[in-house]
mmCIF file of C-alpha atoms and ligand atoms in Angstrom:
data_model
loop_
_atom_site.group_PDB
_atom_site.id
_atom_site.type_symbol
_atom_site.label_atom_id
_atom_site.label_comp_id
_atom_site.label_asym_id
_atom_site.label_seq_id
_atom_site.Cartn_x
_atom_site.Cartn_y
_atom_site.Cartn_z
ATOM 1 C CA UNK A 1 -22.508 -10.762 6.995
ATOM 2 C CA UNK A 2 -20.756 -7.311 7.059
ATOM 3 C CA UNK A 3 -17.384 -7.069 5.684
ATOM 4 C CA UNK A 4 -15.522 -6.794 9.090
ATOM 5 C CA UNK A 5 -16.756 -9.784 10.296
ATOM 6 C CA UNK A 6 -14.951 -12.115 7.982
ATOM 7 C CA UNK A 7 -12.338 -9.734 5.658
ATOM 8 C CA UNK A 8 -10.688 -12.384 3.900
ATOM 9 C CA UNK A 9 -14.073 -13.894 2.913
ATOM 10 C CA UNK A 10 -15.044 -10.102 1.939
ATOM 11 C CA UNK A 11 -11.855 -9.887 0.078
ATOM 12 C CA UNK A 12 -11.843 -13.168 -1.689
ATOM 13 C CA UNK A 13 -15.049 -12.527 -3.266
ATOM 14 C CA UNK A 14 -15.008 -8.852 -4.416
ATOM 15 C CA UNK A 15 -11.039 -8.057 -4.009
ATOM 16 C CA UNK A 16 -11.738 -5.169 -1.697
ATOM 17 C CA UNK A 17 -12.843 -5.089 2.294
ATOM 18 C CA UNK A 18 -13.647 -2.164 4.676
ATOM 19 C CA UNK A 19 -13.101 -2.231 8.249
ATOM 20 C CA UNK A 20 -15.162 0.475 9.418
ATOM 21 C CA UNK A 21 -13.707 2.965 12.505
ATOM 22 C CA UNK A 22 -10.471 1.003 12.494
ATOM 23 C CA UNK A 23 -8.366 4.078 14.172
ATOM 24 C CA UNK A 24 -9.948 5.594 17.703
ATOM 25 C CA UNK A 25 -10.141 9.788 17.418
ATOM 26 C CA UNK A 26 -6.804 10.002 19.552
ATOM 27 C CA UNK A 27 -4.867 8.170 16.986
ATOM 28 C CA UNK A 28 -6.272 9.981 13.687
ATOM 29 C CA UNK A 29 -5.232 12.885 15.683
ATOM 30 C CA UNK A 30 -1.504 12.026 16.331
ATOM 31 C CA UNK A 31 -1.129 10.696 12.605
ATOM 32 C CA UNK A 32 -2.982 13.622 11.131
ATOM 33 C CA UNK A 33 -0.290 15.861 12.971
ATOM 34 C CA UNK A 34 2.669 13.613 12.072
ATOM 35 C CA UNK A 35 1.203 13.206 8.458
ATOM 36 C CA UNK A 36 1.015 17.176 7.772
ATOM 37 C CA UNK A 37 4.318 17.788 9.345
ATOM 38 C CA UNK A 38 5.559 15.107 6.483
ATOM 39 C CA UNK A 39 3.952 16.290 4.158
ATOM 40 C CA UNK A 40 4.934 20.134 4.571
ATOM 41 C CA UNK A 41 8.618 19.515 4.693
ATOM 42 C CA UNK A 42 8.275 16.801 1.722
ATOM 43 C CA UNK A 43 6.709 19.139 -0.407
ATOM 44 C CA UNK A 44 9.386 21.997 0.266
ATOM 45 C CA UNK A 45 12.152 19.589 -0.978
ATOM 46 C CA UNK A 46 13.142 18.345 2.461
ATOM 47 C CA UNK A 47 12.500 14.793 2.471
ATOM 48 C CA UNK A 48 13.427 12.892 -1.060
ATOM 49 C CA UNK A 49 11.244 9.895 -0.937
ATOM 50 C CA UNK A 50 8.419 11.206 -2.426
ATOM 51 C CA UNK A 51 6.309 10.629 -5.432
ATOM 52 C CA UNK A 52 6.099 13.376 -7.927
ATOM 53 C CA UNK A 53 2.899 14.855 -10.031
ATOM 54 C CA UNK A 54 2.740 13.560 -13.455
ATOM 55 C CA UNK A 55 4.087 10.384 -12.648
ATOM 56 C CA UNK A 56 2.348 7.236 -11.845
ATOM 57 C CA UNK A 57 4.950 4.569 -11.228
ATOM 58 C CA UNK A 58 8.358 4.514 -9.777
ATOM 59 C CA UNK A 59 11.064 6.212 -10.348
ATOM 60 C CA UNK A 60 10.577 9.658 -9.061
ATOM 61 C CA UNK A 61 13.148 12.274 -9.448
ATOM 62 C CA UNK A 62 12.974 14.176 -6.332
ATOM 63 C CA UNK A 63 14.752 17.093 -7.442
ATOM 64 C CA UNK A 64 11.895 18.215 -9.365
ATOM 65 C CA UNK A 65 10.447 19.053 -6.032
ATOM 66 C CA UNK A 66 9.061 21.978 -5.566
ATOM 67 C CA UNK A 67 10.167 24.087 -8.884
ATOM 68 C CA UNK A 68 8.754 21.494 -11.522
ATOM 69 C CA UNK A 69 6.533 18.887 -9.535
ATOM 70 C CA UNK A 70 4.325 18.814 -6.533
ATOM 71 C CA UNK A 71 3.881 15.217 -4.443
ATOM 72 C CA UNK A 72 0.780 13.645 -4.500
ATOM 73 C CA UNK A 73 2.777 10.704 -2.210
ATOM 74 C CA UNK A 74 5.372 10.671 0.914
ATOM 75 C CA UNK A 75 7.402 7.474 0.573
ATOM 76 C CA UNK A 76 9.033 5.450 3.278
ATOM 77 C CA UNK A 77 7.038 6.175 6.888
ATOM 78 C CA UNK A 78 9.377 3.447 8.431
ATOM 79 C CA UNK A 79 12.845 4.960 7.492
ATOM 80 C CA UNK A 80 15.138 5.861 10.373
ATOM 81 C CA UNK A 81 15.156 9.630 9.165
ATOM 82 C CA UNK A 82 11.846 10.124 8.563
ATOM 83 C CA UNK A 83 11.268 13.643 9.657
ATOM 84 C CA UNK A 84 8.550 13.918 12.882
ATOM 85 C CA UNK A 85 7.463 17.077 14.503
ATOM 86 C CA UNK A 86 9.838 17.762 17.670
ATOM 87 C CA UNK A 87 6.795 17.061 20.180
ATOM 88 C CA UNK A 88 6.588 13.764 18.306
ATOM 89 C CA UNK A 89 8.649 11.619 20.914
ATOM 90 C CA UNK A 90 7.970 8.630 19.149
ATOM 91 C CA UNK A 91 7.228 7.987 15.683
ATOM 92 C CA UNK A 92 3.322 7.194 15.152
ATOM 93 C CA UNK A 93 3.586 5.542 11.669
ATOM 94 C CA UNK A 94 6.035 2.325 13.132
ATOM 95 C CA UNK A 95 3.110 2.290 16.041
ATOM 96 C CA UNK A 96 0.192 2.373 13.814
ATOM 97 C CA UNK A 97 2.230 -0.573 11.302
ATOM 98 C CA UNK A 98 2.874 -2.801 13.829
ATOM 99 C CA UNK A 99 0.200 -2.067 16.146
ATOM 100 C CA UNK A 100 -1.159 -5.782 17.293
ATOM 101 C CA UNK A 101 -5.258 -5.098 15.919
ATOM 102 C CA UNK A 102 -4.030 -4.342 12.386
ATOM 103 C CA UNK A 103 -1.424 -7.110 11.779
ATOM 104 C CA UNK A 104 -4.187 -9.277 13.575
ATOM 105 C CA UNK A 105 -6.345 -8.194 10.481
ATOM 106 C CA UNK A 106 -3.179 -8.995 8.513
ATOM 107 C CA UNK A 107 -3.034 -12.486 9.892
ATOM 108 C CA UNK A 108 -6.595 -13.556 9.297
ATOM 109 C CA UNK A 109 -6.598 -12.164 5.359
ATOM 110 C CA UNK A 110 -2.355 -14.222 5.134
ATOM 111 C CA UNK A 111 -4.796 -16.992 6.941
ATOM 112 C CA UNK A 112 -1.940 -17.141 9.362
ATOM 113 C CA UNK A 113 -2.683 -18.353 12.717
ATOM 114 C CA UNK A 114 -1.198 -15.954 15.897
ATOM 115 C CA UNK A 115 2.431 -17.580 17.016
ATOM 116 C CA UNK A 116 2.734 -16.951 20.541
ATOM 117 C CA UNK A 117 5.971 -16.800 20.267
ATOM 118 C CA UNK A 118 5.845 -13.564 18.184
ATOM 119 C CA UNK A 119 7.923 -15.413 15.264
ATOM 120 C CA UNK A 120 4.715 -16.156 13.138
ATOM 121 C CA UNK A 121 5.871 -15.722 9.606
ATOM 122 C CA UNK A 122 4.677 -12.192 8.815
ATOM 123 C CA UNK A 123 6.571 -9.882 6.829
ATOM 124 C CA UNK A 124 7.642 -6.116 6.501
ATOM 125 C CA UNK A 125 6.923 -4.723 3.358
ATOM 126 C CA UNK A 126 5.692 -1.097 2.009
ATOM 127 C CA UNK A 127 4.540 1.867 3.849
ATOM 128 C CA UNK A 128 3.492 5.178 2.330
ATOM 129 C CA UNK A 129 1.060 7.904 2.453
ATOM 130 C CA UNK A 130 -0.800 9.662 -0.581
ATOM 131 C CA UNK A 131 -1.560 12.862 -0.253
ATOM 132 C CA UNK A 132 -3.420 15.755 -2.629
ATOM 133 C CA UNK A 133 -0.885 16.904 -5.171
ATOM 134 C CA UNK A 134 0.629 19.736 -3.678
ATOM 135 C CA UNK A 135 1.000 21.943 -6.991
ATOM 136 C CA UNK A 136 -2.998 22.438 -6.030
ATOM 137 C CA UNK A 137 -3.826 19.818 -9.667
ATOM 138 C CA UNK A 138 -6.069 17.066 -10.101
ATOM 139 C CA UNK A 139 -3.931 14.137 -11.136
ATOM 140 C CA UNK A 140 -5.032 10.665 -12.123
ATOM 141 C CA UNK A 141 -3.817 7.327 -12.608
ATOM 142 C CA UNK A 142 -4.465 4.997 -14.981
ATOM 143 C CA UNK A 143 -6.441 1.868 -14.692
ATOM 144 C CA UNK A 144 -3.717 -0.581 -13.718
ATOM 145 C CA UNK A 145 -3.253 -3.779 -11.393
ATOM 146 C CA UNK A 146 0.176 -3.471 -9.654
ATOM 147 C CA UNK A 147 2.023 -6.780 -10.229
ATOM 148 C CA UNK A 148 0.677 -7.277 -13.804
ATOM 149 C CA UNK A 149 1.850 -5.265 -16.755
ATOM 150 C CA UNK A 150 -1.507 -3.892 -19.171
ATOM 151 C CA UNK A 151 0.352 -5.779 -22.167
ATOM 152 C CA UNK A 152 -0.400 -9.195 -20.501
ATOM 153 C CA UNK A 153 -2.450 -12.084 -22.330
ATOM 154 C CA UNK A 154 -5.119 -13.195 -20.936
ATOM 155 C CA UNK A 155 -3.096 -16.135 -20.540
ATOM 156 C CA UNK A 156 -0.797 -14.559 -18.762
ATOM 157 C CA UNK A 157 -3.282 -12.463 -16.330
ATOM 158 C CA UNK A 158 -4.885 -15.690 -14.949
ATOM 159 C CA UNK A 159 -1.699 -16.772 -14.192
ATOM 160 C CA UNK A 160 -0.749 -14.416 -11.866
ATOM 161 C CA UNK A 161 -3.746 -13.352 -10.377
ATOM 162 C CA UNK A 162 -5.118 -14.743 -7.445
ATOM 163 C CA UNK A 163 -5.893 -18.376 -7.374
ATOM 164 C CA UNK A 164 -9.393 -18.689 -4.677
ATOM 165 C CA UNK A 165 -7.313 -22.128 -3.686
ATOM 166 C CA UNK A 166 -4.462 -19.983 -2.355
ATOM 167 C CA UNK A 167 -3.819 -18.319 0.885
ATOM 168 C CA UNK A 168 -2.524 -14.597 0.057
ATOM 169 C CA UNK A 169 0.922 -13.963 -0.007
ATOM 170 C CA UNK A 170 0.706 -10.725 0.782
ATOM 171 C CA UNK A 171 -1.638 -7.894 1.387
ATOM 172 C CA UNK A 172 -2.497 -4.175 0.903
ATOM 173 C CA UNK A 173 -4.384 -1.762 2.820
ATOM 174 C CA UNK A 174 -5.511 2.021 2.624
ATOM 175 C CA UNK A 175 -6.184 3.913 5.869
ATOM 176 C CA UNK A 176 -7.056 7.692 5.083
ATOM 177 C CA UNK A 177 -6.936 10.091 7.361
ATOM 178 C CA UNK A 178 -9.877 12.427 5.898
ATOM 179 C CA UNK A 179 -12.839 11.007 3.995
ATOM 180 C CA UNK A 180 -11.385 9.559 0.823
ATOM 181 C CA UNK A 181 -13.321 8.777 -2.658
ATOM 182 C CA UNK A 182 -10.195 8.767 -4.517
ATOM 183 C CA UNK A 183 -10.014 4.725 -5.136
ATOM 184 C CA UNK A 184 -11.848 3.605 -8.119
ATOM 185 C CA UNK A 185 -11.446 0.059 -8.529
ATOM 186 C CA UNK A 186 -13.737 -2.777 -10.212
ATOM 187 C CA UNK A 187 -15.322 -5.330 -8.034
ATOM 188 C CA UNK A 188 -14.100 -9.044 -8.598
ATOM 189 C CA UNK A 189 -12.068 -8.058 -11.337
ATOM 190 C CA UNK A 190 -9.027 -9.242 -9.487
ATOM 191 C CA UNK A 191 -9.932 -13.177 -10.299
ATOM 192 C CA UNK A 192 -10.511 -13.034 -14.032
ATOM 193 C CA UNK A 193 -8.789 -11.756 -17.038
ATOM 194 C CA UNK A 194 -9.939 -8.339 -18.684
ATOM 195 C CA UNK A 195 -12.778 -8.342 -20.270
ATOM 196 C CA UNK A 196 -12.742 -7.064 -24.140
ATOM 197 C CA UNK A 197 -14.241 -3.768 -22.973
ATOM 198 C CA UNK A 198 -11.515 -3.136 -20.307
ATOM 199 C CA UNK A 199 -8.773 -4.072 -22.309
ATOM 200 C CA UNK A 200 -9.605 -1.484 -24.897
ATOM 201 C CA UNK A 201 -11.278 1.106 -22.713
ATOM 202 C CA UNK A 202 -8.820 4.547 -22.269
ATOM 203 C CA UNK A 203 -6.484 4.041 -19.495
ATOM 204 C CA UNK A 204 -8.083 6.727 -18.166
ATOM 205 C CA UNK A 205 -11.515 6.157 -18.358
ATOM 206 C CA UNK A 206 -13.540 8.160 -16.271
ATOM 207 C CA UNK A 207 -16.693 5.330 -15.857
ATOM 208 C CA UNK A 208 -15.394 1.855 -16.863
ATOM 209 C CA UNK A 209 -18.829 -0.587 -16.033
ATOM 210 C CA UNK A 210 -18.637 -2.070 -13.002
ATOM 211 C CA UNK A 211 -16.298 0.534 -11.053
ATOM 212 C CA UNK A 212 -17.129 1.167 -8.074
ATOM 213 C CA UNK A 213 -15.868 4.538 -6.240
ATOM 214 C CA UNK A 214 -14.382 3.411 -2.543
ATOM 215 C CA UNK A 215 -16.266 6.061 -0.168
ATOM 216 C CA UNK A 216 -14.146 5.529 3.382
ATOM 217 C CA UNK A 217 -14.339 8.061 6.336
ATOM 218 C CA UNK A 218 -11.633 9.160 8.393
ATOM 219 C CA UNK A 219 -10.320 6.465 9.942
ATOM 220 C CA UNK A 220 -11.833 3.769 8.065
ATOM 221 C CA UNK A 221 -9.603 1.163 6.712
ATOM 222 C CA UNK A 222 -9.569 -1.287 3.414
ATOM 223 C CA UNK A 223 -7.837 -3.764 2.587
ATOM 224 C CA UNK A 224 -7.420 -4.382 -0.878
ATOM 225 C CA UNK A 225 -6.119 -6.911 -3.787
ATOM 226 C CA UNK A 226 -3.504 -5.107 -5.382
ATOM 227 C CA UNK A 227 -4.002 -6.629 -8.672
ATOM 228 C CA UNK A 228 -7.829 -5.796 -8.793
ATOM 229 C CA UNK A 229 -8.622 -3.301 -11.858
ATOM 230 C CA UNK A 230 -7.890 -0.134 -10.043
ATOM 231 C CA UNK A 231 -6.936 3.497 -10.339
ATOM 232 C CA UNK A 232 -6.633 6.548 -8.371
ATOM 233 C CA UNK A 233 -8.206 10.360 -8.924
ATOM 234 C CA UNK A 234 -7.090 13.032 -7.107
ATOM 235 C CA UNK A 235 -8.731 16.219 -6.514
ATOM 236 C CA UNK A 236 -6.198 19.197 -6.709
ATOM 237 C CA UNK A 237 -8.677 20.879 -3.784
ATOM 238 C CA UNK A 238 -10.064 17.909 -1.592
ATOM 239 C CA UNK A 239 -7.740 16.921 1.234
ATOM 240 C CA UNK A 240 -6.192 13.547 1.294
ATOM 241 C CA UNK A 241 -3.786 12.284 3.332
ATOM 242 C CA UNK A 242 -4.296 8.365 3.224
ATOM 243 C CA UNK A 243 -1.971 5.771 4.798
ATOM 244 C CA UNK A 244 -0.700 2.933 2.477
ATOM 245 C CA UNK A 245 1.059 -0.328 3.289
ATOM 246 C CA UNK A 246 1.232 -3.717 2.715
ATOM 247 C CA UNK A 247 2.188 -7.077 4.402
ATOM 248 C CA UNK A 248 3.826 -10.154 3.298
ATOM 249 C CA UNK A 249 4.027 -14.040 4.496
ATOM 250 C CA UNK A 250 7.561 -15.787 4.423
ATOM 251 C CA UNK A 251 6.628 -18.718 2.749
ATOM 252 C CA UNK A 252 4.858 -16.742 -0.422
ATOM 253 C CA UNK A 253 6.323 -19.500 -2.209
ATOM 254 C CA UNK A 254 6.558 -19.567 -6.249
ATOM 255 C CA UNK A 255 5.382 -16.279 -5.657
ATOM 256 C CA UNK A 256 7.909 -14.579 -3.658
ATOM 257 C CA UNK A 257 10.141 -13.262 -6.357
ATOM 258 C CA UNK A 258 7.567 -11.372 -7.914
ATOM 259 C CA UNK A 259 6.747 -10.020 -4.737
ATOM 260 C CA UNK A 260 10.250 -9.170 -3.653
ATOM 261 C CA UNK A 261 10.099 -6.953 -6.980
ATOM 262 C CA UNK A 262 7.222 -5.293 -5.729
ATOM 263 C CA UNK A 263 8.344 -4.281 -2.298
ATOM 264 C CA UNK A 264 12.070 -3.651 -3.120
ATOM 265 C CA UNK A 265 11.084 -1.154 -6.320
ATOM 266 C CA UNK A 266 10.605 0.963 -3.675
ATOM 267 C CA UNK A 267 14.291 0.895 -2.180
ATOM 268 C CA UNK A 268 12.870 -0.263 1.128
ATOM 269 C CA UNK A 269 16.355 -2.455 1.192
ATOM 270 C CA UNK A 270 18.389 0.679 1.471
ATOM 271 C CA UNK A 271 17.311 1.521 4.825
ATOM 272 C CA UNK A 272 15.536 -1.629 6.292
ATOM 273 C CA UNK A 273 18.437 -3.071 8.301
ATOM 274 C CA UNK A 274 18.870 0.693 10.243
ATOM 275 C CA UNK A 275 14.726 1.220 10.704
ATOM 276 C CA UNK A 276 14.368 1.984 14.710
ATOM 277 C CA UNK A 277 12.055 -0.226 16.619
ATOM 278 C CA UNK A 278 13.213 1.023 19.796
ATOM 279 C CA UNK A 279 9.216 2.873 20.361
ATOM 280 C CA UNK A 280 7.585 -0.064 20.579
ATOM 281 C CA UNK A 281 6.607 -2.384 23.427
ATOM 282 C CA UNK A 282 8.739 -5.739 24.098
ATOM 283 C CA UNK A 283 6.313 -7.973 22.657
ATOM 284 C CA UNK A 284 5.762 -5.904 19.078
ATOM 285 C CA UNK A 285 9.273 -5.370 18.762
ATOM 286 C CA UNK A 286 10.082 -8.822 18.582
ATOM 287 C CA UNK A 287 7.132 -9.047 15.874
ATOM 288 C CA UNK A 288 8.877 -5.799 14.349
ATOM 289 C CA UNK A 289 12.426 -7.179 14.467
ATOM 290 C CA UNK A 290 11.008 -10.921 12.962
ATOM 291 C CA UNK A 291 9.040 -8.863 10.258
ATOM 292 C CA UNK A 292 12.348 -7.308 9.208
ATOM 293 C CA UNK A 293 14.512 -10.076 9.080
ATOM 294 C CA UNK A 294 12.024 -11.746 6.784
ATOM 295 C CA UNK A 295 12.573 -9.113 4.664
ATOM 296 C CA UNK A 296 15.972 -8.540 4.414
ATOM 297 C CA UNK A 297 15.697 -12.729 3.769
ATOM 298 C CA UNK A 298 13.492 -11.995 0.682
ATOM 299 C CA UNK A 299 15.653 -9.514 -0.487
ATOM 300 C CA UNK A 300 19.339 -11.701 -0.196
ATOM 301 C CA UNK A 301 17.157 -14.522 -2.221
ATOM 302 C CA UNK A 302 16.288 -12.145 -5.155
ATOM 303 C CA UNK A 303 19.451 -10.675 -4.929
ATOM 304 C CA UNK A 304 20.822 -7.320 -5.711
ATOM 305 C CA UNK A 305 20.673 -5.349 -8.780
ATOM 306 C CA UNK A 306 18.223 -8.114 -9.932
ATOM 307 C CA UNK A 307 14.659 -6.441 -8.424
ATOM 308 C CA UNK A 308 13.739 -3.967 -11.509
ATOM 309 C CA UNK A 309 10.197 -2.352 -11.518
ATOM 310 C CA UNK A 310 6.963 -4.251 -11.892
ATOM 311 C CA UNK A 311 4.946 -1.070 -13.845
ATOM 312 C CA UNK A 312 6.505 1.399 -16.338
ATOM 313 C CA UNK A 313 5.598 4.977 -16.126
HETATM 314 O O1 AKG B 401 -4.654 6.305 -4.568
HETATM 315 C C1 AKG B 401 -4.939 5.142 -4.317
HETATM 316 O O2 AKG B 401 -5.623 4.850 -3.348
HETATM 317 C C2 AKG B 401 -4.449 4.059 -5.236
HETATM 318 C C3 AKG B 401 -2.985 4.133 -5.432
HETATM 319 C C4 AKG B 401 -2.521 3.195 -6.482
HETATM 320 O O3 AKG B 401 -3.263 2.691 -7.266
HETATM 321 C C5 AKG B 401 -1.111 2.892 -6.589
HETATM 322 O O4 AKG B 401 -0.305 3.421 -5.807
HETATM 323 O O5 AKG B 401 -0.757 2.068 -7.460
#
């Protein structure tokens, strides 16, 4: 059966599943414009959330930008600044993110069911774009699964990664814009340990066995477990510009601390409570307004000053 016709089953087996054509020409257009815009001004210095060549994981110090470090990442699509072209009424990225066809994709890989009252447990998390380093280098990044440090036991790896008896607690996606071959990531790899060879293979190894290079067109979209064995090559001359987010479900459980950590390493909670809704239809605001209080929720229970950073580097 082809991937889009049951994702979650997709996902659950090989940790990665494409949705083919997920974004009709008109809206590739209107994000391609808003992305460029973004990315222009980001890269001048004029929008701080960014993330900066040579760096892999947050922190990035924006005032590097442009002198020392180009972006290869624009951080933050849903903050209530975010800078949009002037013939940009409305801002495309909050559309897109809370558009009803991709959190229903959202719902069947959370296996949540559709709440008619709008209030169905789904919540706000990351949203990002990568982009081709704008100092005109390659860059890399290392082989890595997000939520689990490369010093982990094996012990410790099974743990945390997914358990096939488990609905997700959350979920990641990549939508580019252009044709993209810049994920690398190693099929099933996100339901076992390392294997000897992986745990002592270069963190940047260019052909690890197994890998498999994720070939998506423009528009395309995968969703992806964000602890599968990935990495991410950049071409200093290809264009990218590839949307990024993920999605959470409220009752994540035993899980949801380690997940708060992941989404609020980003300093989403600085600006969350002030995003601006006010573009979308009645019925997805009230999804859009539920998502965000769910948030904000996760982020009272971990508490401030307590969230740290999942990766190092
Ligand atoms: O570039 C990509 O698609 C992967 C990005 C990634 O691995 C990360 O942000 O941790």
């Amino acid at each position: 059966m082809p991937a889009h016709q049951d994702p979650l089953a997709h996902l659950q087996i090989h940790g990665y599943t494409i949705i083919p054509s997920f974004l009709t020409p008109s809206e590739l257009s209107t994000l391609r414009a808003a992305s460029s815009a973004l990315i222009n001004l980001s890269s001048q210095g004029q929008w701080p959330h960014v993330r900066t060549t040579g760096k892999q994981f947050p922190p990035w110090d924006p005032s590097l930008v442009p002198h020392s470090a180009g972006i290869w990442g624009v951080q933050h699509l849903l903050h209530p600044s975010l800078p949009l072209p002037p013939d940009q009424p409305s801002n495309p990225f909050t559309q897109l993110y809370f558009s009803p066809k991709l959190l229903a994709l959202s719902r069947a890989i959370l296996s949540l069911p559709e709440d008619d009252d709008g209030d169905d447990g789904l919540v706000m998390e990351l949203f990002n774009l990568l982009c081709k380093p704008t100092d005109g280098k390659g860059f890399e990044l290392s082989w890595h699964r997000d939520d689990i440090p490369r010093e982990a036991s094996a012990e410790e790896e099974k743990e945390r990664l997914h358990n096939l008896t488990e609905a997700y607690s959350h979920t990641q996606w990549n939508l580019p814009l252009y044709h993209d071959s810049s994920l690398i990531l190693v099929p099933g790899s996100h339901l076992r340990p390392r294997t000897d060879v992986e745990r002592q293979a270069d963190p940047y190894e260019a052909n690890l066995e197994g890998q498999v290079v994720v070939e998506l067109q423009p528009g395309d979209l995968v969703f992806y477990d964000n602890n599968i064995l990935h990495r991410g090559v950049y071409s200093g001359d290809k264009e990218r510009v590839t949307l990024h987010g993920s999605v959470g479900r409220a009752d994540g459980g035993e899980g949801m601390r380690k997940r708060a950590r992941n989404v609020l390493q980003h300093g989403v909670g600085e600006w969350v409570e002030q995003a601006d809704f006010s573009c979308l239809e009645t019925k997805e605001r009230e999804v859009a307004e539920g998502m965000r209080k769910r948030l904000v929720e996760m982020g009272k229970a971990v508490g401030k000053g307590e969230v740290g950073y999942s990766l190092v580097g």
